[in-house]
Amino acid sequence: MSTMEQVTVLEKYQPYPEYSNSKTAWIGDIPSTWSLKRVKHTFTIRKRIAGQLGFDILSVTQRGIVVKDIESGDGQLSMDYSKYQRVMPGDFAMNHMDLLTGYVDISAYDGVTSPDYRVFTINQKLYSPRYFLYLFQMGYQLKIFFHMGQGASHLGRWRLATDEFNDMVFPVPSPLEQQTIVAFLDYETARIDKLIAQQQRLIELLKEKRQAVISHAVTKGLNPDAPMKDSGVEWLGEVPEHWKKVTFKYLLAKTIDNRGRTPPVFDSGIPMLEAKQIDGEALFSSDDFYKFIDLHGHANFIRDDVQENDILFITVGTIGKTCLVPPNAEYVIVQNIVAFRCIQDEVEPSFLLFWLRSTSAKEAMISTNKDSILDSIKVSDFVQSRLFIPPTKEQKSIGQTLKLKLARMDSVSDKAQQAIQLMQERRTALISAAVTGKIDLRGWVAPTEEVSNG
């Protein structure tokens, strides 16, 4: 949450007339009419082992508590769910074993969850559970609990022990104020979430349009009046009459794969390039490729045989993700990446790059893949794929046109992403200001218009 966002929130609403020092850094000053209470005086930890099967299996995710699909086999599954602990509707369930990626929510289900999670209930009947849920969830979002944790954060096991949990101090307004704060936050966060959803939908539509523009350009060309012919491929349909049918491998001067020799080691490490560094039009510009690694078990490397305008292509995982090698490249490329080098003066690298990102290439990957799940690709089979290509000059024109069109789309998408970030910051700022008493919401009434979920 930025300081500017905090100031904006505080300017819009009036503060309480009087404050006192909470002596807790993340809370700051609280209204003088509020109190401070420890978690152990407000909540009771429950440990109720199911002892039998037949309950819904619940998982605490960053989207809240969800019913786990144990039939699909996805994720970690238990051999005996009777040893799980019960979670009743209205109970809090918290993944306190990982303060980085864990979360907390109020259950809407009667089920069981991991015995490693913390299940607890509020023991003050007049208090609003959702007010405290906003506080607990903010603790994860702003990493308030992190300094209280213990364990091994680099292994994703930075947990909040029971004593630290019980000793946490929360700001507590009157029950009526709790209800008002919850109503305010429910209303405002719903409005913000709706705007965020609209921007996310815009980004998804731009992705779909991006894919359609690429696929159309590399299979139909840029001239809508060009004479067409039947491609002979059902899913491809017609292609420009003057385009020629070729086998992918005959467009390549070289394919660099992971069967090379062991690389030399420099004083600063090995310039190693991994699949995760391939994103968008080029490599991550901020990455430092020099990494110290143990060569044992890493014999399948390529030494610096990649050059500018080679096409890097991921073959396992997010297959088909691809980019052009930028100037002055000198990398060791690791397993699951190949580099395609186009025949100079016959194939424009940008055209082939965009073809590899097209629906046409994805269909070729599927047709050459022998497994039911497309999570890897055998390059020797894939390069036997057929495609239609225009003359080199037209290839270059298509590549340049696509770069311009996609840059405009990316600019809109980037602005939408920035808007999402600003709205998320505002959302967090509103919650923080409301639950710590920085804004006086007494007497607040929701506007008459309803917030649509559509």
Short mmCIF file of C-alpha atoms in Angstrom, two decimals:
data_model
loop_
_atom_site.label_atom_id
_atom_site.label_comp_id
_atom_site.label_asym_id
_atom_site.label_seq_id
_atom_site.Cartn_x
_atom_site.Cartn_y
_atom_site.Cartn_z
CA MET A 1 0.00 0.00 0.00
CA SER A 2 1.51 3.31 -1.08
CA THR A 3 1.70 6.38 1.20
CA MET A 4 -0.19 8.35 -1.46
CA GLU A 5 -3.04 5.82 -1.34
CA GLN A 6 -3.22 6.07 2.45
CA VAL A 7 -3.38 9.87 2.26
CA THR A 8 -6.14 9.72 -0.38
CA VAL A 9 -8.25 7.42 1.80
CA LEU A 10 -7.74 9.51 4.93
CA GLU A 11 -8.61 12.75 3.12
CA LYS A 12 -11.99 11.44 1.99
CA TYR A 13 -13.24 10.52 5.47
CA GLN A 14 -13.09 12.30 8.81
CA PRO A 15 -10.93 10.92 11.66
CA TYR A 16 -12.22 10.26 15.18
CA PRO A 17 -12.05 13.32 17.48
CA GLU A 18 -9.62 11.73 19.97
CA TYR A 19 -6.95 9.03 19.73
CA SER A 20 -4.68 7.09 22.07
CA ASN A 21 -1.41 5.27 21.43
CA SER A 22 -1.89 1.54 20.86
CA LYS A 23 1.86 0.91 21.34
CA THR A 24 1.63 -1.54 18.43
CA ALA A 25 3.40 -0.43 15.27
CA TRP A 26 0.98 -1.80 12.66
CA ILE A 27 -2.07 -0.46 14.52
CA GLY A 28 -0.78 3.00 15.37
CA ASP A 29 -3.09 5.36 17.22
CA ILE A 30 -6.64 4.12 17.82
CA PRO A 31 -9.80 6.02 18.74
CA SER A 32 -9.86 6.70 22.47
CA THR A 33 -13.22 4.89 22.74
CA TRP A 34 -11.75 1.66 21.29
CA SER A 35 -9.98 -1.04 23.28
CA LEU A 36 -7.13 -3.47 22.61
CA LYS A 37 -7.68 -7.17 23.14
CA ARG A 38 -5.47 -10.20 22.76
CA VAL A 39 -6.59 -13.00 20.48
CA LYS A 40 -6.69 -15.48 23.40
CA HIS A 41 -9.32 -13.32 25.12
CA THR A 42 -11.47 -13.14 22.00
CA PHE A 43 -11.10 -16.54 20.33
CA THR A 44 -10.95 -20.19 21.33
CA ILE A 45 -8.85 -22.68 19.36
CA ARG A 46 -10.76 -25.87 18.51
CA LYS A 47 -9.21 -29.27 17.80
CA ARG A 48 -11.99 -31.70 16.94
CA ILE A 49 -10.78 -34.79 15.08
CA ALA A 50 -13.46 -36.18 12.78
CA GLY A 51 -13.03 -39.84 13.72
CA GLN A 52 -14.96 -40.94 10.65
CA LEU A 53 -15.21 -40.41 6.89
CA GLY A 54 -17.93 -38.82 4.78
CA PHE A 55 -17.31 -35.11 5.36
CA ASP A 56 -16.44 -32.54 2.69
CA ILE A 57 -12.68 -32.00 2.55
CA LEU A 58 -11.95 -28.29 2.97
CA SER A 59 -8.86 -26.40 1.88
CA VAL A 60 -7.81 -22.90 2.97
CA THR A 61 -6.70 -21.04 -0.17
CA GLN A 62 -6.00 -17.41 -0.95
CA ARG A 63 -9.47 -17.34 -2.48
CA GLY A 64 -10.91 -18.49 0.84
CA ILE A 65 -12.13 -21.86 2.09
CA VAL A 66 -13.09 -24.20 -0.75
CA VAL A 67 -14.23 -27.82 -0.98
CA LYS A 68 -11.35 -29.91 -2.32
CA ASP A 69 -11.94 -32.17 -5.31
CA ILE A 70 -10.44 -35.43 -4.03
CA GLU A 71 -11.72 -37.38 -7.03
CA SER A 72 -9.39 -35.65 -9.52
CA GLY A 73 -6.23 -36.55 -7.61
CA ASP A 74 -4.87 -33.00 -7.93
CA GLY A 75 -2.68 -31.74 -5.11
CA GLN A 76 -1.71 -33.53 -1.94
CA LEU A 77 -4.21 -36.12 -0.79
CA SER A 78 -4.49 -37.80 2.59
CA MET A 79 -4.68 -41.54 3.10
CA ASP A 80 -7.10 -41.17 6.03
CA TYR A 81 -9.42 -38.17 6.23
CA SER A 82 -10.90 -39.47 9.48
CA LYS A 83 -7.81 -37.99 11.16
CA TYR A 84 -8.65 -34.53 9.85
CA GLN A 85 -10.22 -31.93 12.14
CA ARG A 86 -13.81 -30.77 11.97
CA VAL A 87 -14.73 -27.32 10.67
CA MET A 88 -18.26 -26.08 11.35
CA PRO A 89 -20.05 -23.25 9.52
CA GLY A 90 -18.92 -19.99 11.12
CA ASP A 91 -15.56 -21.37 12.28
CA PHE A 92 -12.36 -19.58 11.33
CA ALA A 93 -9.79 -21.80 9.59
CA MET A 94 -6.23 -20.57 9.13
CA ASN A 95 -3.23 -21.93 7.27
CA HIS A 96 -0.75 -20.70 9.84
CA MET A 97 1.98 -23.03 8.54
CA ASP A 98 2.93 -20.65 5.73
CA LEU A 99 2.74 -16.92 6.41
CA LEU A 100 3.82 -16.16 2.83
CA THR A 101 1.15 -18.00 0.84
CA GLY A 102 -1.30 -19.08 3.54
CA TYR A 103 -4.61 -17.43 4.34
CA VAL A 104 -7.58 -17.42 6.69
CA ASP A 105 -11.35 -17.49 6.16
CA ILE A 106 -14.69 -18.15 7.84
CA SER A 107 -16.12 -21.47 6.75
CA ALA A 108 -19.48 -21.70 5.05
CA TYR A 109 -19.21 -25.51 5.11
CA ASP A 110 -19.54 -28.40 7.53
CA GLY A 111 -16.46 -30.46 6.75
CA VAL A 112 -12.93 -31.38 7.73
CA THR A 113 -9.58 -29.80 7.04
CA SER A 114 -5.91 -30.56 7.58
CA PRO A 115 -4.93 -31.24 11.19
CA ASP A 116 -2.03 -28.83 10.55
CA TYR A 117 -4.39 -25.88 10.11
CA ARG A 118 -5.69 -23.78 13.00
CA VAL A 119 -9.45 -23.78 13.58
CA PHE A 120 -10.89 -21.29 16.06
CA THR A 121 -14.15 -19.61 17.05
CA ILE A 122 -15.06 -16.21 18.39
CA ASN A 123 -16.16 -16.37 22.04
CA GLN A 124 -17.82 -12.95 22.30
CA LYS A 125 -21.41 -13.27 21.12
CA LEU A 126 -21.90 -9.56 20.38
CA TYR A 127 -18.75 -9.27 18.27
CA SER A 128 -18.83 -9.34 14.47
CA PRO A 129 -16.81 -12.29 13.09
CA ARG A 130 -16.39 -10.52 9.74
CA TYR A 131 -14.77 -7.50 11.39
CA PHE A 132 -12.07 -9.77 12.77
CA LEU A 133 -11.85 -11.64 9.46
CA TYR A 134 -10.91 -8.36 7.79
CA LEU A 135 -8.19 -7.93 10.43
CA PHE A 136 -6.85 -11.47 10.04
CA GLN A 137 -6.84 -11.34 6.22
CA MET A 138 -5.12 -7.94 6.31
CA GLY A 139 -2.48 -9.58 8.48
CA TYR A 140 -1.61 -11.88 5.59
CA GLN A 141 -1.95 -9.29 2.84
CA LEU A 142 0.34 -6.77 4.56
CA LYS A 143 2.58 -9.47 6.10
CA ILE A 144 1.81 -8.13 9.58
CA PHE A 145 2.14 -11.61 11.04
CA PHE A 146 5.43 -12.32 9.28
CA HIS A 147 7.74 -10.92 11.97
CA MET A 148 5.95 -13.12 14.52
CA GLY A 149 6.69 -16.28 12.57
CA GLN A 150 9.29 -18.97 12.96
CA GLY A 151 10.70 -21.76 10.80
CA ALA A 152 12.29 -21.68 7.35
CA SER A 153 10.79 -18.95 5.14
CA HIS A 154 12.95 -19.95 2.14
CA LEU A 155 11.27 -23.37 2.23
CA GLY A 156 7.77 -21.88 2.44
CA ARG A 157 7.42 -22.97 6.09
CA TRP A 158 7.25 -19.73 8.05
CA ARG A 159 4.59 -20.51 10.62
CA LEU A 160 2.72 -18.64 13.31
CA ALA A 161 3.08 -20.61 16.55
CA THR A 162 0.19 -20.93 18.99
CA ASP A 163 1.70 -18.66 21.65
CA GLU A 164 2.36 -15.86 19.16
CA PHE A 165 -1.13 -16.28 17.74
CA ASN A 166 -2.76 -16.06 21.18
CA ASP A 167 -0.70 -13.02 22.16
CA MET A 168 -1.57 -10.95 19.09
CA VAL A 169 -3.30 -7.68 19.91
CA PHE A 170 -6.23 -6.38 17.85
CA PRO A 171 -8.05 -3.02 17.96
CA VAL A 172 -11.65 -3.56 19.09
CA PRO A 173 -14.44 -0.98 18.59
CA SER A 174 -17.92 -1.38 20.02
CA PRO A 175 -20.09 -4.15 18.53
CA LEU A 176 -22.23 -1.55 16.73
CA GLU A 177 -19.13 0.07 15.20
CA GLN A 178 -17.86 -3.36 14.17
CA GLN A 179 -21.09 -3.96 12.25
CA THR A 180 -20.89 -0.53 10.61
CA ILE A 181 -17.26 -1.04 9.60
CA VAL A 182 -18.14 -4.45 8.09
CA ALA A 183 -21.08 -2.97 6.15
CA PHE A 184 -18.85 -0.17 4.86
CA LEU A 185 -16.05 -2.51 3.82
CA ASP A 186 -18.43 -5.03 2.23
CA TYR A 187 -19.95 -2.22 0.17
CA GLU A 188 -16.70 -0.52 -0.83
CA THR A 189 -14.71 -3.70 -1.55
CA ALA A 190 -17.59 -5.03 -3.68
CA ARG A 191 -17.46 -1.85 -5.76
CA ILE A 192 -13.68 -2.10 -6.14
CA ASP A 193 -13.83 -5.84 -6.89
CA LYS A 194 -16.35 -5.16 -9.65
CA LEU A 195 -14.02 -2.60 -11.25
CA ILE A 196 -11.07 -4.98 -10.91
CA ALA A 197 -13.10 -7.76 -12.55
CA GLN A 198 -13.93 -5.45 -15.47
CA GLN A 199 -10.24 -4.67 -16.01
CA GLN A 200 -9.33 -8.36 -15.73
CA ARG A 201 -11.98 -9.18 -18.31
CA LEU A 202 -10.53 -6.49 -20.60
CA ILE A 203 -7.10 -8.09 -20.27
CA GLU A 204 -8.55 -11.52 -21.10
CA LEU A 205 -10.37 -10.12 -24.16
CA LEU A 206 -7.14 -8.48 -25.32
CA LYS A 207 -5.33 -11.82 -24.97
CA GLU A 208 -7.99 -13.50 -27.08
CA LYS A 209 -7.87 -10.72 -29.67
CA ARG A 210 -4.06 -10.87 -29.68
CA GLN A 211 -4.16 -14.59 -30.44
CA ALA A 212 -6.76 -14.09 -33.18
CA VAL A 213 -4.78 -11.27 -34.83
CA ILE A 214 -1.58 -13.35 -34.83
CA SER A 215 -3.27 -16.48 -36.15
CA HIS A 216 -5.09 -14.63 -38.92
CA ALA A 217 -2.00 -12.75 -40.10
CA VAL A 218 0.27 -15.82 -40.34
CA THR A 219 -2.33 -18.00 -42.09
CA LYS A 220 -4.39 -15.54 -44.19
CA GLY A 221 -1.97 -12.63 -44.69
CA LEU A 222 -2.66 -8.90 -44.55
CA ASN A 223 -4.45 -8.45 -47.89
CA PRO A 224 -8.17 -9.26 -47.53
CA ASP A 225 -8.53 -9.23 -51.34
CA ALA A 226 -5.79 -11.76 -52.07
CA PRO A 227 -6.92 -14.78 -54.14
CA MET A 228 -7.25 -17.84 -51.91
CA LYS A 229 -6.87 -21.59 -52.31
CA ASP A 230 -7.89 -24.60 -50.27
CA SER A 231 -5.13 -25.57 -47.87
CA GLY A 232 -6.28 -29.17 -47.76
CA VAL A 233 -6.31 -28.92 -43.94
CA GLU A 234 -9.80 -28.92 -42.43
CA TRP A 235 -9.10 -26.68 -39.45
CA LEU A 236 -6.98 -24.24 -41.50
CA GLY A 237 -9.35 -23.66 -44.41
CA GLU A 238 -8.19 -21.37 -47.20
CA VAL A 239 -4.77 -19.71 -47.50
CA PRO A 240 -3.47 -17.10 -49.95
CA GLU A 241 -2.98 -18.64 -53.37
CA HIS A 242 0.66 -17.54 -53.77
CA TRP A 243 1.80 -18.97 -50.39
CA LYS A 244 3.79 -22.17 -50.61
CA LYS A 245 3.50 -25.27 -48.49
CA VAL A 246 6.71 -26.23 -46.71
CA THR A 247 7.92 -28.55 -43.97
CA PHE A 248 8.98 -26.63 -40.89
CA LYS A 249 12.43 -28.24 -40.67
CA TYR A 250 13.37 -26.98 -44.15
CA LEU A 251 13.02 -23.39 -42.91
CA LEU A 252 15.71 -23.96 -40.30
CA ALA A 253 19.45 -23.63 -40.72
CA LYS A 254 19.99 -25.16 -37.31
CA THR A 255 18.16 -26.54 -34.28
CA ILE A 256 20.06 -26.23 -31.01
CA ASP A 257 18.79 -28.61 -28.38
CA ASN A 258 20.01 -29.89 -25.00
CA ARG A 259 22.34 -32.61 -26.22
CA GLY A 260 25.41 -30.38 -26.28
CA ARG A 261 28.59 -30.43 -24.31
CA THR A 262 29.26 -29.33 -20.75
CA PRO A 263 29.82 -25.57 -20.56
CA PRO A 264 32.91 -23.88 -19.17
CA VAL A 265 32.63 -22.19 -15.78
CA PHE A 266 33.44 -18.50 -15.50
CA ASP A 267 34.60 -16.74 -12.33
CA SER A 268 31.18 -15.16 -11.96
CA GLY A 269 29.25 -18.34 -12.69
CA ILE A 270 27.55 -19.88 -15.72
CA PRO A 271 25.36 -17.70 -17.99
CA MET A 272 22.41 -20.05 -17.65
CA LEU A 273 19.07 -19.38 -19.34
CA GLU A 274 15.94 -21.10 -17.99
CA ALA A 275 12.47 -21.50 -19.46
CA LYS A 276 10.93 -19.21 -16.82
CA GLN A 277 12.96 -16.30 -18.22
CA ILE A 278 11.16 -16.45 -21.56
CA ASP A 279 8.27 -14.02 -21.55
CA GLY A 280 6.57 -11.91 -24.19
CA GLU A 281 8.65 -10.49 -27.00
CA ALA A 282 12.05 -10.95 -25.38
CA LEU A 283 13.88 -12.21 -22.34
CA PHE A 284 13.36 -10.61 -18.97
CA SER A 285 15.62 -7.59 -19.23
CA SER A 286 16.19 -7.44 -15.47
CA ASP A 287 17.42 -11.00 -15.04
CA ASP A 288 21.03 -11.75 -14.24
CA PHE A 289 21.74 -14.92 -16.19
CA TYR A 290 24.99 -15.66 -14.37
CA LYS A 291 24.16 -18.31 -11.80
CA PHE A 292 26.37 -20.58 -9.76
CA ILE A 293 25.22 -24.16 -10.20
CA ASP A 294 26.56 -27.60 -9.41
CA LEU A 295 27.53 -29.23 -12.70
CA HIS A 296 26.84 -32.69 -11.30
CA GLY A 297 23.75 -33.96 -13.07
CA HIS A 298 23.76 -31.02 -15.49
CA ALA A 299 25.67 -32.49 -18.40
CA ASN A 300 22.95 -31.72 -20.95
CA PHE A 301 23.81 -28.12 -21.76
CA ILE A 302 24.52 -26.06 -24.81
CA ARG A 303 27.42 -23.70 -24.76
CA ASP A 304 26.98 -20.21 -26.24
CA ASP A 305 25.75 -21.38 -29.65
CA VAL A 306 22.76 -19.06 -29.71
CA GLN A 307 22.84 -15.77 -31.54
CA GLU A 308 20.67 -12.76 -32.24
CA ASN A 309 17.27 -13.58 -33.80
CA ASP A 310 17.42 -17.26 -32.94
CA ILE A 311 13.99 -18.37 -31.76
CA LEU A 312 13.89 -19.83 -28.25
CA PHE A 313 11.09 -22.37 -27.82
CA ILE A 314 9.94 -24.12 -24.63
CA THR A 315 9.31 -27.84 -25.10
CA VAL A 316 8.04 -28.90 -21.65
CA GLY A 317 5.46 -27.29 -19.39
CA THR A 318 4.19 -24.09 -21.02
CA ILE A 319 5.07 -25.46 -24.44
CA GLY A 320 5.08 -23.08 -27.35
CA LYS A 321 6.15 -20.10 -25.27
CA THR A 322 8.75 -18.43 -27.41
CA CYS A 323 10.84 -15.32 -28.01
CA LEU A 324 13.65 -13.95 -30.16
CA VAL A 325 17.18 -13.88 -28.79
CA PRO A 326 18.25 -10.24 -28.29
CA PRO A 327 21.61 -8.81 -29.46
CA ASN A 328 24.88 -9.74 -27.74
CA ALA A 329 23.51 -12.96 -26.30
CA GLU A 330 25.79 -15.52 -24.74
CA TYR A 331 23.85 -18.13 -22.82
CA VAL A 332 23.95 -21.68 -21.66
CA ILE A 333 20.41 -22.83 -22.39
CA VAL A 334 19.17 -25.57 -20.14
CA GLN A 335 16.86 -28.51 -20.71
CA ASN A 336 13.35 -27.94 -22.03
CA ILE A 337 14.43 -25.14 -24.40
CA VAL A 338 15.47 -25.39 -28.03
CA ALA A 339 16.74 -22.65 -30.31
CA PHE A 340 15.57 -22.49 -33.93
CA ARG A 341 17.77 -20.61 -36.40
CA CYS A 342 16.07 -19.56 -39.63
CA ILE A 343 17.69 -19.89 -43.07
CA GLN A 344 19.10 -16.46 -43.74
CA ASP A 345 17.45 -14.41 -46.51
CA GLU A 346 14.75 -17.06 -46.99
CA VAL A 347 12.83 -16.94 -43.72
CA GLU A 348 12.04 -13.88 -41.64
CA PRO A 349 12.54 -14.85 -37.94
CA SER A 350 9.69 -12.61 -36.73
CA PHE A 351 7.21 -14.33 -39.08
CA LEU A 352 8.22 -17.77 -37.88
CA LEU A 353 8.13 -16.55 -34.28
CA PHE A 354 4.53 -15.41 -34.71
CA TRP A 355 3.61 -18.63 -36.50
CA LEU A 356 4.89 -20.56 -33.47
CA ARG A 357 2.52 -18.49 -31.31
CA SER A 358 -0.46 -19.07 -33.60
CA THR A 359 -3.39 -21.45 -33.39
CA SER A 360 -1.97 -23.15 -36.48
CA ALA A 361 1.23 -24.08 -34.62
CA LYS A 362 -0.76 -25.30 -31.62
CA GLU A 363 -2.76 -27.57 -33.90
CA ALA A 364 0.54 -28.87 -35.32
CA MET A 365 1.80 -29.54 -31.79
CA ILE A 366 -1.35 -31.49 -30.96
CA SER A 367 -1.21 -33.53 -34.18
CA THR A 368 2.43 -34.51 -33.58
CA ASN A 369 1.96 -35.26 -29.88
CA LYS A 370 1.36 -38.91 -29.03
CA ASP A 371 0.20 -38.31 -25.46
CA SER A 372 -3.31 -37.37 -24.42
CA ILE A 373 -2.01 -34.39 -22.39
CA LEU A 374 -0.04 -31.74 -24.22
CA ASP A 375 2.60 -30.97 -21.59
CA SER A 376 5.71 -31.76 -23.64
CA ILE A 377 6.72 -31.94 -27.26
CA LYS A 378 9.21 -34.02 -29.21
CA VAL A 379 11.04 -31.55 -31.41
CA SER A 380 12.07 -34.13 -34.02
CA ASP A 381 8.37 -34.84 -34.65
CA PHE A 382 7.21 -31.24 -34.43
CA VAL A 383 9.65 -29.99 -37.10
CA GLN A 384 7.95 -32.35 -39.57
CA SER A 385 4.88 -30.11 -39.40
CA ARG A 386 3.67 -28.43 -42.58
CA LEU A 387 2.85 -24.76 -42.91
CA PHE A 388 2.16 -22.21 -45.61
CA ILE A 389 4.51 -19.23 -45.97
CA PRO A 390 4.49 -16.11 -48.15
CA PRO A 391 7.54 -14.64 -49.96
CA THR A 392 10.22 -13.21 -47.64
CA LYS A 393 9.22 -9.58 -48.25
CA GLU A 394 5.63 -10.35 -47.24
CA GLN A 395 6.86 -12.32 -44.21
CA LYS A 396 8.75 -9.24 -43.07
CA SER A 397 5.73 -7.00 -43.60
CA ILE A 398 3.54 -9.36 -41.58
CA GLY A 399 6.11 -9.43 -38.76
CA GLN A 400 6.38 -5.63 -38.66
CA THR A 401 2.61 -5.11 -38.80
CA LEU A 402 2.01 -7.59 -35.99
CA LYS A 403 4.63 -5.92 -33.81
CA LEU A 404 2.84 -2.57 -34.16
CA LYS A 405 -0.66 -3.98 -33.59
CA LEU A 406 0.40 -6.03 -30.61
CA ALA A 407 2.32 -3.12 -29.09
CA ARG A 408 -0.91 -1.09 -29.09
CA MET A 409 -2.82 -3.95 -27.46
CA ASP A 410 -0.07 -4.44 -24.91
CA SER A 411 -0.19 -0.75 -24.04
CA VAL A 412 -3.92 -1.00 -23.27
CA SER A 413 -3.34 -4.20 -21.32
CA ASP A 414 -0.52 -2.60 -19.32
CA LYS A 415 -2.75 0.35 -18.40
CA ALA A 416 -5.48 -2.06 -17.30
CA GLN A 417 -2.97 -3.94 -15.16
CA GLN A 418 -1.79 -0.67 -13.61
CA ALA A 419 -5.40 0.25 -12.86
CA ILE A 420 -5.88 -3.12 -11.15
CA GLN A 421 -2.80 -2.55 -9.00
CA LEU A 422 -3.99 0.92 -7.96
CA MET A 423 -7.46 -0.40 -7.09
CA GLN A 424 -5.97 -3.27 -5.08
CA GLU A 425 -3.85 -0.76 -3.17
CA ARG A 426 -6.91 1.37 -2.52
CA ARG A 427 -8.83 -1.69 -1.34
CA THR A 428 -6.10 -2.56 1.15
CA ALA A 429 -5.81 1.05 2.28
CA LEU A 430 -9.56 1.26 2.95
CA ILE A 431 -9.55 -1.93 4.99
CA SER A 432 -6.52 -0.87 6.99
CA ALA A 433 -7.93 2.60 7.70
CA ALA A 434 -11.34 1.23 8.71
CA VAL A 435 -10.26 -1.61 11.04
CA THR A 436 -7.62 0.48 12.81
CA GLY A 437 -9.91 3.45 13.36
CA LYS A 438 -8.17 5.97 11.12
CA ILE A 439 -11.53 6.97 9.67
CA ASP A 440 -14.72 7.60 11.62
CA LEU A 441 -17.51 5.52 10.06
CA ARG A 442 -20.07 5.96 12.85
CA GLY A 443 -23.37 6.83 11.25
CA TRP A 444 -22.28 5.60 7.81
CA VAL A 445 -25.18 4.36 5.69
CA ALA A 446 -24.79 2.57 2.38
CA PRO A 447 -25.93 4.55 -0.68
CA THR A 448 -29.27 3.47 -2.06
CA GLU A 449 -27.90 2.06 -5.34
CA GLU A 450 -27.06 -1.64 -5.27
CA VAL A 451 -23.71 -3.11 -6.21
CA SER A 452 -24.17 -5.57 -9.06
CA ASN A 453 -22.18 -8.80 -9.08
CA GLY A 454 -22.42 -9.02 -12.84
#
